[in-house]
Coordinates of C-alpha atoms in Angstrom, one line a residue:
Chain A
M1283 CA 58.3 81.8 121.8
T1284 CA 55.6 84.5 122.1
T1285 CA 52.2 83.0 122.7
L1286 CA 49.5 84.2 120.2
V1287 CA 46.0 84.9 121.4
F1288 CA 43.1 85.0 119.0
G1289 CA 39.4 84.5 118.6
H1290 CA 37.4 83.3 115.6
K1291 CA 37.5 84.2 111.9
S1292 CA 35.4 87.2 110.9
P1293 CA 36.3 88.9 114.2
D1294 CA 33.5 90.6 116.0
T1295 CA 34.0 92.9 119.0
D1296 CA 34.5 90.0 121.5
S1297 CA 36.9 88.2 119.2
T1298 CA 38.9 91.4 118.8
G1299 CA 38.8 92.7 122.4
S1300 CA 39.2 89.5 124.3
P1301 CA 42.6 88.5 122.7
L1302 CA 43.9 92.0 123.6
I1303 CA 42.8 91.6 127.2
W1304 CA 44.2 88.1 127.6
A1305 CA 47.5 88.9 125.9
W1306 CA 47.9 91.8 128.4
Y1307 CA 47.1 89.5 131.3
L1308 CA 49.5 86.8 130.1
S1309 CA 52.3 89.2 129.4
E1310 CA 52.0 91.7 132.2
I1311 CA 50.6 89.7 135.0
K1312 CA 51.6 86.1 134.4
G1313 CA 55.0 86.9 132.8
T1314 CA 54.3 84.8 129.7
P1315 CA 55.1 86.9 126.6
A1316 CA 51.9 87.0 124.5
E1317 CA 50.4 89.1 121.7
A1318 CA 46.9 89.4 120.2
R1319 CA 46.2 88.5 116.6
L1320 CA 43.1 88.7 114.4
L1321 CA 41.9 86.0 112.0
G1322 CA 40.5 88.6 109.6
T1323 CA 39.4 92.2 109.4
P1324 CA 37.5 93.3 112.5
N1325 CA 33.8 94.4 111.9
T1326 CA 32.9 98.1 112.1
E1327 CA 31.9 97.9 115.8
A1328 CA 35.2 96.2 116.7
A1329 CA 37.1 98.9 114.7
F1330 CA 35.2 101.6 116.5
M1331 CA 36.3 100.0 119.9
L1332 CA 39.9 100.1 118.9
D1333 CA 39.6 103.7 117.7
R1334 CA 37.6 104.9 120.7
W1335 CA 40.1 103.5 123.2
A1336 CA 43.2 104.2 121.1
I1337 CA 44.3 100.6 120.9
A1338 CA 46.5 99.5 118.0
R1339 CA 44.9 97.0 115.7
P1340 CA 46.5 93.6 116.1
A1341 CA 48.1 92.0 113.1
I1342 CA 45.9 89.8 110.9
I1343 CA 47.0 86.2 110.4
D1344 CA 45.5 83.4 108.4
S1345 CA 47.6 80.5 109.6
V1346 CA 49.7 79.3 112.5
S1347 CA 53.0 77.4 112.4
P1348 CA 53.2 73.9 113.9
G1349 CA 54.2 74.1 117.5
Q1350 CA 53.2 77.8 117.8
P1351 CA 52.0 78.4 121.4
V1352 CA 48.4 79.8 121.1
V1353 CA 45.5 80.6 123.4
I1354 CA 42.1 80.4 121.7
V1355 CA 39.3 82.7 123.0
D1356 CA 35.6 83.0 122.0
T1357 CA 35.4 79.7 120.1
N1358 CA 36.2 76.0 120.4
N1359 CA 35.2 75.3 116.8
P1360 CA 38.1 74.2 114.5
A1361 CA 36.0 75.4 111.5
E1362 CA 36.4 79.0 112.8
L1363 CA 40.1 78.7 113.3
P1364 CA 43.2 78.2 111.0
D1365 CA 43.3 74.9 109.2
A1366 CA 46.2 73.4 111.0
I1367 CA 45.1 74.5 114.5
N1368 CA 45.6 71.1 116.0
E1369 CA 49.3 71.2 114.9
A1370 CA 49.8 74.3 117.0
D1371 CA 50.7 74.1 120.7
I1372 CA 47.2 75.0 122.1
Q1373 CA 47.9 76.3 125.7
G1374 CA 44.5 77.4 126.6
I1375 CA 40.9 77.8 125.5
I1376 CA 38.5 80.3 127.0
D1377 CA 35.0 80.3 125.5
H1378 CA 31.3 80.7 126.0
H1379 CA 29.9 78.5 123.2
K1380 CA 28.7 74.9 123.2
L1381 CA 31.4 72.3 122.8
V1382 CA 31.5 71.1 119.2
G1383 CA 34.4 68.7 119.5
G1384 CA 37.3 68.6 117.2
L1385 CA 40.0 70.6 119.1
E1386 CA 42.7 68.3 120.5
T1387 CA 45.6 69.2 122.8
K1388 CA 49.0 67.5 123.3
G1389 CA 48.7 67.6 127.1
P1390 CA 46.4 68.8 129.9
I1391 CA 45.9 72.6 129.4
D1392 CA 43.7 75.4 130.9
I1393 CA 40.2 75.3 129.5
T1394 CA 37.5 77.5 130.8
V1395 CA 34.0 77.5 129.2
R1396 CA 31.2 79.3 131.0
P1397 CA 27.6 79.8 130.0
L1398 CA 28.0 83.6 130.1
A1399 CA 27.1 86.1 127.3
C1400 CA 30.6 87.2 126.7
T1401 CA 34.1 85.8 126.7
A1402 CA 35.4 89.1 128.2
T1403 CA 33.2 88.5 131.3
I1404 CA 35.0 85.1 131.8
L1405 CA 38.3 86.9 131.4
H1406 CA 37.2 89.4 134.1
D1407 CA 36.6 86.5 136.5
L1408 CA 39.8 84.7 135.7
I1409 CA 41.8 87.9 136.1
G1410 CA 40.3 88.5 139.5
D1411 CA 42.0 91.0 141.7
D1412 CA 44.5 91.8 139.0
M1413 CA 41.7 93.8 137.3
D1414 CA 43.0 96.7 139.4
R1415 CA 46.2 96.7 137.3
M1416 CA 44.4 96.7 133.9
P1417 CA 45.0 99.8 131.8
E1418 CA 41.9 101.9 131.1
P1419 CA 41.8 101.2 127.3
L1420 CA 41.5 97.4 128.0
K1421 CA 38.8 98.0 130.6
G1422 CA 37.1 100.0 127.8
A1423 CA 37.5 97.1 125.5
M1424 CA 36.1 94.7 128.1
L1425 CA 33.0 96.9 128.5
T1426 CA 32.6 97.1 124.8
C1427 CA 32.7 93.4 124.4
I1428 CA 30.0 92.8 127.0
L1429 CA 27.7 95.5 125.7
S1430 CA 28.2 94.1 122.2
D1431 CA 27.5 90.4 123.0
T1432 CA 24.5 91.3 125.2
L1433 CA 23.2 94.0 122.8
E1434 CA 23.2 96.3 125.8
F1435 CA 21.6 93.6 128.1
R1436 CA 18.7 93.1 125.6
S1437 CA 19.9 89.6 124.4
P1438 CA 18.5 86.6 126.3
T1439 CA 22.1 85.4 126.6
T1440 CA 22.7 88.1 129.1
T1441 CA 23.3 86.9 132.7
P1442 CA 23.1 89.1 135.8
H1443 CA 26.8 88.6 136.1
D1444 CA 27.6 90.0 132.6
R1445 CA 25.5 93.0 133.4
A1446 CA 27.1 93.5 136.9
V1447 CA 30.6 93.4 135.4
A1448 CA 29.7 95.8 132.6
E1449 CA 28.0 98.3 135.0
A1450 CA 31.0 98.2 137.3
L1451 CA 33.4 98.8 134.4
A1452 CA 31.3 101.7 133.1
A1453 CA 31.2 103.3 136.6
D1454 CA 35.0 102.8 136.9
L1455 CA 35.6 104.4 133.5
G1456 CA 33.0 107.2 133.9
V1457 CA 31.1 106.0 130.8
S1458 CA 27.4 106.3 130.3
I1459 CA 26.2 102.9 129.1
P1460 CA 23.2 104.2 127.1
E1461 CA 25.3 106.8 125.3
Y1462 CA 28.3 104.6 124.7
A1463 CA 26.2 101.7 123.5
A1464 CA 24.4 104.0 121.0
E1465 CA 27.8 105.0 119.6
M1466 CA 28.8 101.3 119.3
F1467 CA 25.6 100.3 117.6
A1468 CA 25.8 103.2 115.2
A1469 CA 29.3 102.0 114.2
K1470 CA 28.0 98.4 113.8
S1471 CA 25.1 99.6 111.7
D1472 CA 27.4 101.5 109.3
V1473 CA 27.7 98.7 106.7
S1474 CA 27.6 100.8 103.6
A1475 CA 31.2 99.9 102.6
F1476 CA 30.5 96.2 102.4
S1477 CA 29.4 94.2 99.4
E1478 CA 26.4 91.9 99.7
A1479 CA 28.6 88.8 99.9
E1480 CA 30.6 90.4 102.7
L1481 CA 27.4 91.2 104.6
L1482 CA 26.3 87.6 104.3
R1483 CA 29.6 86.4 105.7
M1484 CA 30.2 89.1 108.3
D1485 CA 28.6 87.4 111.4
S1486 CA 27.9 83.9 110.1
K1487 CA 28.1 80.4 111.5
E1488 CA 27.3 77.1 109.7
Y1489 CA 24.9 74.6 111.1
E1490 CA 23.5 71.4 109.8
V1491 CA 19.8 70.7 110.2
G1492 CA 17.9 67.8 108.8
G1493 CA 20.7 67.0 106.4
L1494 CA 20.9 70.6 105.1
E1495 CA 23.9 72.8 105.7
F1496 CA 22.8 76.4 106.6
R1497 CA 25.0 79.5 106.8
V1498 CA 23.2 81.3 109.6
S1499 CA 24.0 85.0 109.2
V1500 CA 23.0 87.7 111.6
L1501 CA 23.3 91.5 111.1
E1502 CA 22.7 93.4 114.3
T1503 CA 21.8 97.0 113.5
T1504 CA 19.9 100.0 114.8
S1505 CA 19.1 100.9 111.2
P1506 CA 17.5 97.8 109.7
G1507 CA 16.0 99.8 106.8
T1508 CA 19.6 100.5 105.5
V1509 CA 20.1 96.8 105.2
L1510 CA 16.6 95.9 104.0
D1511 CA 16.9 98.5 101.2
R1512 CA 19.4 96.1 99.7
K1513 CA 17.3 92.9 100.1
E1514 CA 17.0 92.1 96.4
A1515 CA 20.8 92.3 96.0
L1516 CA 21.3 90.3 99.2
M1517 CA 19.0 87.6 98.1
A1518 CA 20.7 87.5 94.7
A1519 CA 24.1 87.0 96.4
M1520 CA 22.8 84.1 98.6
G1521 CA 23.1 81.4 95.9
P1522 CA 26.7 82.1 95.0
V1523 CA 27.8 82.6 98.6
A1524 CA 26.2 79.3 99.7
E1525 CA 27.8 77.5 96.7
E1526 CA 31.2 78.9 97.3
D1527 CA 31.1 78.1 101.0
G1528 CA 29.7 74.5 100.5
A1529 CA 26.3 75.3 102.2
N1530 CA 22.9 74.6 100.9
Q1531 CA 21.3 77.8 102.0
V1532 CA 22.1 81.2 103.6
L1533 CA 19.7 82.5 106.2
L1534 CA 20.1 86.2 106.9
F1535 CA 18.5 87.6 110.0
V1536 CA 18.6 91.4 110.2
V1537 CA 18.4 92.0 114.0
D1538 CA 16.8 95.3 115.0
I1539 CA 18.6 95.9 118.3
L1540 CA 16.4 98.7 119.6
N1541 CA 13.1 97.1 118.7
E1542 CA 14.2 93.6 119.6
E1543 CA 13.1 91.8 116.6
A1544 CA 14.6 90.1 113.5
T1545 CA 13.7 90.3 109.9
L1546 CA 14.4 87.1 108.0
L1547 CA 14.9 87.4 104.2
V1548 CA 12.8 84.8 102.4
P1549 CA 14.3 84.1 98.9
N1550 CA 12.6 80.7 98.3
D1551 CA 10.3 78.0 99.6
T1552 CA 13.1 76.3 101.6
V1553 CA 13.5 79.4 103.8
K1554 CA 9.8 80.0 103.9
A1555 CA 9.4 76.5 105.4
V1556 CA 12.2 77.2 107.8
A1557 CA 10.5 80.4 109.0
E1558 CA 7.1 78.7 109.4
K1559 CA 8.4 75.5 111.1
S1560 CA 11.1 77.2 113.3
F1561 CA 9.3 80.3 114.4
G1562 CA 5.7 79.7 113.7
A1563 CA 5.7 82.7 111.4
T1564 CA 3.2 83.4 108.6
V1565 CA 5.2 84.3 105.5
T1566 CA 3.5 86.3 102.8
G1567 CA 6.3 88.1 101.0
D1568 CA 10.1 88.0 100.7
T1569 CA 10.7 89.0 104.3
V1570 CA 9.2 88.1 107.6
V1571 CA 9.5 89.9 111.0
L1572 CA 10.2 87.6 114.0
P1573 CA 9.2 89.6 117.1
G1574 CA 11.6 89.1 120.1
I1575 CA 14.2 87.2 118.1
V1576 CA 17.7 88.7 118.7
S1577 CA 20.0 85.8 119.6
R1578 CA 21.4 83.2 117.2
K1579 CA 22.7 81.1 120.1
K1580 CA 19.6 81.1 122.3
Q1581 CA 16.7 81.7 119.9
I1582 CA 17.6 80.9 116.3
I1583 CA 19.8 77.8 116.4
P1584 CA 17.8 75.8 119.0
N1585 CA 14.6 76.3 117.0
L1586 CA 15.9 75.7 113.5
T1587 CA 13.7 73.1 111.8
V1588 CA 13.4 72.2 108.1
Chain B
M676 CA 15.6 65.5 137.1
T677 CA 18.5 64.5 139.4
T678 CA 21.9 65.3 137.8
L679 CA 24.2 62.3 137.7
V680 CA 27.9 62.9 138.3
F681 CA 30.5 60.3 137.2
G682 CA 34.1 59.8 136.2
H683 CA 35.5 57.3 133.7
K684 CA 35.1 53.6 133.3
S685 CA 37.3 51.3 135.5
P686 CA 37.0 53.9 138.3
D687 CA 40.1 54.7 140.2
T688 CA 40.2 56.8 143.4
D689 CA 39.8 60.2 141.7
S690 CA 36.9 58.9 139.5
T691 CA 35.2 57.5 142.6
G692 CA 35.8 60.4 145.0
S693 CA 35.4 63.4 142.7
P694 CA 31.8 62.5 141.7
L695 CA 30.9 62.2 145.4
I696 CA 32.4 65.6 146.1
W697 CA 30.8 67.4 143.2
A698 CA 27.4 65.8 143.7
W699 CA 27.5 67.1 147.3
Y700 CA 28.5 70.6 146.1
L701 CA 25.7 70.7 143.5
S702 CA 23.1 69.4 145.9
E703 CA 24.0 71.1 149.1
I704 CA 25.6 74.3 148.0
K705 CA 24.2 75.1 144.6
G706 CA 20.7 73.7 145.2
T707 CA 20.8 71.4 142.1
P708 CA 19.8 67.8 143.1
A709 CA 22.7 65.6 142.1
E710 CA 24.0 62.1 142.9
A711 CA 27.3 60.3 142.2
R712 CA 27.5 57.2 140.0
L713 CA 30.2 54.8 139.1
L714 CA 30.9 53.4 135.6
G715 CA 32.2 50.1 137.0
T716 CA 33.6 48.5 140.1
P717 CA 36.0 50.8 142.0
N718 CA 39.5 49.6 142.4
T719 CA 40.8 48.4 145.7
E720 CA 42.2 51.8 146.7
A721 CA 38.9 53.5 145.9
A722 CA 37.1 50.9 147.9
F723 CA 39.4 51.5 150.8
M724 CA 38.7 55.2 150.6
L725 CA 34.9 54.6 150.8
D726 CA 35.4 52.2 153.7
R727 CA 37.8 54.4 155.6
W728 CA 35.6 57.5 155.5
A729 CA 32.3 55.5 155.8
I730 CA 30.9 56.7 152.5
A731 CA 28.3 54.6 150.8
R732 CA 29.4 53.2 147.5
P733 CA 27.6 55.0 144.6
A734 CA 25.4 52.8 142.3
I735 CA 27.1 51.4 139.2
I736 CA 25.6 52.3 135.9
D737 CA 26.6 51.3 132.4
S738 CA 24.4 53.6 130.3
V739 CA 22.7 57.0 130.5
S740 CA 19.3 57.9 129.1
P741 CA 18.9 60.5 126.4
G742 CA 18.4 63.9 127.9
Q743 CA 19.7 62.7 131.3
P744 CA 21.5 65.7 133.0
V745 CA 25.1 64.7 133.7
V746 CA 28.3 66.2 134.9
I747 CA 31.5 64.4 133.8
V748 CA 34.6 64.5 135.9
D749 CA 38.1 63.2 135.5
T750 CA 37.8 62.5 131.7
N751 CA 36.8 64.2 128.5
N752 CA 37.2 61.1 126.4
P753 CA 34.0 59.6 125.0
A754 CA 35.7 56.2 124.8
E755 CA 35.9 56.2 128.6
L756 CA 32.2 57.0 129.0
P757 CA 28.9 55.4 128.2
D758 CA 28.2 54.8 124.5
A759 CA 25.4 57.4 124.1
I760 CA 27.1 60.1 126.2
N761 CA 26.5 62.8 123.6
E762 CA 22.7 62.0 123.8
A763 CA 22.8 62.9 127.4
D764 CA 22.3 66.5 128.6
I765 CA 26.0 67.2 129.5
Q766 CA 25.9 70.1 132.0
G767 CA 29.5 70.3 133.0
I768 CA 32.9 68.8 132.5
I769 CA 35.7 69.1 135.0
D770 CA 38.9 67.4 134.1
H771 CA 42.7 67.4 134.1
H772 CA 43.5 65.4 131.0
K773 CA 44.4 66.5 127.5
L774 CA 41.5 67.4 125.2
V775 CA 40.8 64.5 122.9
G776 CA 37.8 65.9 121.1
G777 CA 34.6 64.0 120.6
L778 CA 32.3 65.3 123.4
E779 CA 29.6 67.7 122.2
T780 CA 27.2 69.7 124.2
K781 CA 23.8 71.1 123.2
G782 CA 24.5 74.6 124.6
P783 CA 27.2 76.5 126.4
I784 CA 28.1 74.8 129.6
D785 CA 30.6 74.9 132.4
I786 CA 33.9 73.3 131.4
T787 CA 36.9 73.5 133.6
V788 CA 40.1 71.7 132.6
R789 CA 43.3 72.5 134.5
P790 CA 46.8 71.0 134.2
L791 CA 46.8 69.8 137.8
A792 CA 47.5 66.3 139.1
C793 CA 44.0 65.6 140.3
T794 CA 40.4 66.5 139.5
A795 CA 39.7 66.8 143.2
T796 CA 42.2 69.7 143.4
I797 CA 40.2 71.5 140.7
L798 CA 37.0 70.8 142.6
H799 CA 38.6 72.3 145.7
D800 CA 39.3 75.5 143.8
L801 CA 35.8 75.7 142.3
I802 CA 34.2 75.1 145.6
G803 CA 36.2 78.0 147.2
D804 CA 35.0 79.3 150.5
D805 CA 32.3 76.7 150.6
M806 CA 35.0 74.1 151.5
D807 CA 34.2 75.2 155.1
R808 CA 30.8 73.5 154.7
M809 CA 32.1 70.2 153.3
P810 CA 31.5 67.2 155.6
E811 CA 34.7 65.5 156.9
P812 CA 34.2 62.3 154.9
L813 CA 34.3 64.2 151.7
K814 CA 37.4 66.1 152.8
G815 CA 38.9 62.7 153.4
A816 CA 37.9 61.6 150.0
M817 CA 39.4 64.7 148.5
L818 CA 42.7 64.1 150.3
T819 CA 42.7 60.5 149.2
C820 CA 42.2 61.5 145.5
I821 CA 45.1 63.9 145.6
L822 CA 47.5 61.4 147.4
S823 CA 46.4 58.8 144.9
D824 CA 46.9 60.8 141.7
T825 CA 50.2 62.2 142.9
L826 CA 51.5 58.9 144.4
E827 CA 52.0 60.9 147.6
F828 CA 53.7 63.8 145.7
R829 CA 56.1 61.4 143.9
S830 CA 54.5 61.7 140.5
P831 CA 55.9 64.4 138.1
T832 CA 52.3 65.4 137.5
T833 CA 52.3 66.8 141.0
T834 CA 52.0 70.6 141.2
P835 CA 52.8 72.7 144.3
H836 CA 49.1 73.5 144.4
D837 CA 48.0 69.9 144.5
R838 CA 50.5 69.4 147.4
A839 CA 49.4 72.5 149.3
V840 CA 45.7 71.5 149.1
A841 CA 46.4 68.0 150.3
E842 CA 48.6 69.2 153.2
A843 CA 45.9 71.6 154.3
L844 CA 43.2 68.9 154.1
A845 CA 45.4 66.5 156.1
A846 CA 46.1 69.1 158.8
D847 CA 42.4 70.0 158.9
L848 CA 41.5 66.3 159.3
G849 CA 44.3 65.4 161.7
V850 CA 45.6 62.8 159.3
S851 CA 49.3 61.9 159.0
I852 CA 50.0 61.8 155.2
P853 CA 52.8 59.2 155.3
E854 CA 50.8 56.9 157.5
Y855 CA 47.5 57.4 155.5
A856 CA 49.2 57.1 152.1
A857 CA 50.9 53.8 153.2
E858 CA 47.4 52.4 154.1
M859 CA 46.1 53.6 150.7
F860 CA 48.9 52.1 148.7
A861 CA 48.7 48.8 150.7
A862 CA 45.0 48.6 149.7
K863 CA 45.9 49.5 146.0
S864 CA 48.6 46.7 146.1
D865 CA 46.1 44.0 147.2
V866 CA 45.3 42.7 143.8
S867 CA 45.1 39.0 144.7
A868 CA 41.4 38.8 144.0
F869 CA 41.8 39.8 140.4
S870 CA 42.3 37.7 137.3
E871 CA 45.2 38.5 134.9
A872 CA 42.7 39.9 132.4
E873 CA 41.2 42.1 135.1
L874 CA 44.7 43.4 136.1
L875 CA 45.5 44.2 132.5
R876 CA 42.3 46.3 132.3
M877 CA 42.3 47.8 135.8
D878 CA 44.0 51.1 135.0
S879 CA 44.4 51.1 131.2
K880 CA 44.0 53.6 128.4
E881 CA 44.3 53.1 124.7
Y882 CA 46.7 55.1 122.5
E883 CA 47.6 54.8 118.9
V884 CA 51.3 55.1 118.0
G885 CA 52.7 54.6 114.6
G886 CA 49.6 52.9 113.3
L887 CA 49.5 50.5 116.2
E888 CA 46.8 50.5 118.9
F889 CA 48.3 50.0 122.4
R890 CA 46.4 49.3 125.6
V891 CA 48.7 51.1 128.1
S892 CA 48.1 49.5 131.5
V893 CA 49.6 50.7 134.7
L894 CA 49.6 48.9 138.1
E895 CA 50.7 51.1 140.9
T896 CA 51.9 49.1 143.8
T897 CA 54.1 49.0 146.9
S898 CA 54.6 45.3 146.3
P899 CA 55.7 44.8 142.7
G900 CA 56.9 41.3 143.5
T901 CA 53.3 40.2 144.1
V902 CA 52.4 41.2 140.6
L903 CA 55.6 40.1 138.9
D904 CA 55.2 36.6 140.5
R905 CA 52.3 36.3 138.0
K906 CA 54.2 37.6 135.0
E907 CA 53.9 34.4 132.9
A908 CA 50.2 34.3 133.4
L909 CA 49.9 38.1 132.7
M910 CA 51.9 37.8 129.5
A911 CA 49.7 34.8 128.4
A912 CA 46.6 36.9 129.0
M913 CA 47.9 39.9 126.9
G914 CA 47.0 38.3 123.5
P915 CA 43.4 37.5 124.3
V916 CA 42.8 40.9 126.1
A917 CA 44.3 42.8 123.2
E918 CA 42.2 40.9 120.7
E919 CA 39.0 41.3 122.6
D920 CA 39.5 45.0 123.1
G921 CA 40.6 45.7 119.5
A922 CA 44.1 46.6 120.3
N923 CA 47.4 45.4 118.8
Q924 CA 49.3 45.1 122.0
V925 CA 49.0 45.4 125.8
L926 CA 51.8 47.2 127.6
L927 CA 51.9 46.5 131.3
F928 CA 53.9 48.9 133.5
V929 CA 54.2 47.7 137.1
V930 CA 54.9 50.9 139.0
D931 CA 56.8 50.6 142.2
I932 CA 55.5 53.6 144.1
L933 CA 58.1 53.6 146.9
N934 CA 61.2 53.0 144.7
E935 CA 59.8 55.3 141.9
E936 CA 60.5 52.9 139.0
A937 CA 58.4 50.9 136.6
T938 CA 58.9 47.3 135.4
L939 CA 57.6 46.7 131.9
L940 CA 56.7 43.2 130.9
V941 CA 58.3 42.2 127.6
P942 CA 56.3 39.4 126.0
N943 CA 57.6 39.8 122.4
D944 CA 59.9 41.8 120.1
T945 CA 57.2 44.5 119.5
V946 CA 57.3 45.4 123.2
K947 CA 61.1 45.0 123.3
A948 CA 61.4 47.6 120.5
V949 CA 59.0 49.9 122.3
A950 CA 61.1 49.6 125.5
E951 CA 64.3 50.4 123.6
K952 CA 63.0 53.2 121.4
S953 CA 60.8 54.9 124.0
F954 CA 62.9 54.7 127.1
G955 CA 66.4 53.9 125.8
A956 CA 66.3 50.6 127.8
T957 CA 68.5 47.6 127.3
V958 CA 66.2 44.5 127.3
T959 CA 67.7 41.2 128.0
G960 CA 64.8 39.2 129.5
D961 CA 61.1 39.2 129.7
T962 CA 61.0 42.3 132.0
V963 CA 62.9 45.5 132.0
V964 CA 63.2 48.1 134.9
L965 CA 62.6 51.7 133.9
P966 CA 64.1 53.9 136.6
G967 CA 62.1 57.0 137.5
I968 CA 59.1 56.1 135.4
V969 CA 55.9 56.4 137.4
S970 CA 53.5 58.6 135.3
R971 CA 51.7 57.4 132.2
K972 CA 50.5 60.9 131.4
K973 CA 53.9 62.7 131.8
Q974 CA 56.5 60.0 131.1
I975 CA 55.1 57.0 129.3
I976 CA 52.6 58.4 126.7
P977 CA 54.8 61.3 125.5
N978 CA 57.7 59.0 124.9
L979 CA 55.9 56.1 123.3
T980 CA 57.7 55.1 120.1
V981 CA 57.4 52.0 117.9

């Protein structure tokens, strides 16, 4: 049976590119027939990547059959995977997030988690010398994943190894990183087609802090004004989105990639208190700028206090 | 703070040797001060290994402090670790068992699980070229771990890679594998000093099947007669041990390493039914021989039926 390789729901660039890369490696190098899948519509940056490198968009699935061989990349969180994931035949997990517990396997399998910025960097290391055999479009996807997850090396999640791998790939492909990253971020910033509810869910993870369930949403953009022009409508959508998703509160951080700061929308006193206690911010209106904050993993989640 | 490296409770050879190997690697190669610990008294084969290679026995601990940096080897099961393990600062997990879920980490960490017979084989691969710098006693420990977990390559868990690593280590150390393994297994078989309850708990894991909780115990020995001479006392101890440990039934498999078969003790009709349904055995007395059965992971657990 063909092994399916996929990342998390609401696929970003890494969760779109890494399944394609690993499915190639399994099929072409390891001789295990495998195909990439998506657990939702890829975001605009991921769509740009597929278009730029002329890679066919993987089919979208929302469930897996019992016993289906799967490899999971870029998450180990059952909440970000199909409901019956533990009924599938999980053959491998490759990830760079903290272990949340909950995934179970029927036997010993290959699991590789590394504290790197990007899953694709881990894939690079696992593929090793066989990188020489990787088709150019997949090298392009790998580069895109790393530049995306590191925000072109601006994010504090960036390790020297992520950077070295990306720079070697760019040199190999003849790509200028500054020019290419600018194209990627412009694509990511083009969110005009999305509703407010879609924007709140686009890059969002749930975390419990102090007994409250937060949907922590991040929008990385080079054009924060475009998003902030819609702040009233976004704040109005937070209540219904939180209710529908079983959360107490949505937190929306609009990350200005180029200026390396985040703007947090402050719809109520709960979020005001979060901003003050978590980031030492002084909140006077319905938004607050958090200088230097760009990473949910490294800067937002570890500081979240109610 | 010094990082503590440990394996599972009731330490066998791999859970004694692998912490020593990894603590050396972290301290001497990676520059991270680390020390091995044990979560209980090592079994007789593990004690033989320490003695044979003149390695000091690590201190035994039964708890870890909150925030204590730890690396866990040879298990990912919270039930086999100190109670408050998720309060520790888990910095790495290296294992070769199925993922059971339950461990959580505060951030992304190094996790390596591989479907190999032995944790020490995974350590060998992670250490890579730095194997050249490993002191001889730790190479001896690594060899002992692999020969132990593979039952000198007899167990179906053995992969060609486990075997190749062990053979290279033996050649490097000038050790004859057949002679050395015979010494190891003789040490493992010397269980005269242990009470029946201790024997039932020595190499034991709990599994739930069909709503019943089984303590599945394995005694690997080259001298099954020595154990089976005590079968009445062992069966008499099963009830109290099961009750004390919150299990419904103890299953004791006496694995004859050299003849590659297991003898299951059959104290009652529950175990008789397990023997018949799981292994197609015909049970006529209070023991039954299961030809070819040597591996709990590969042969006993996957077939367990009530």
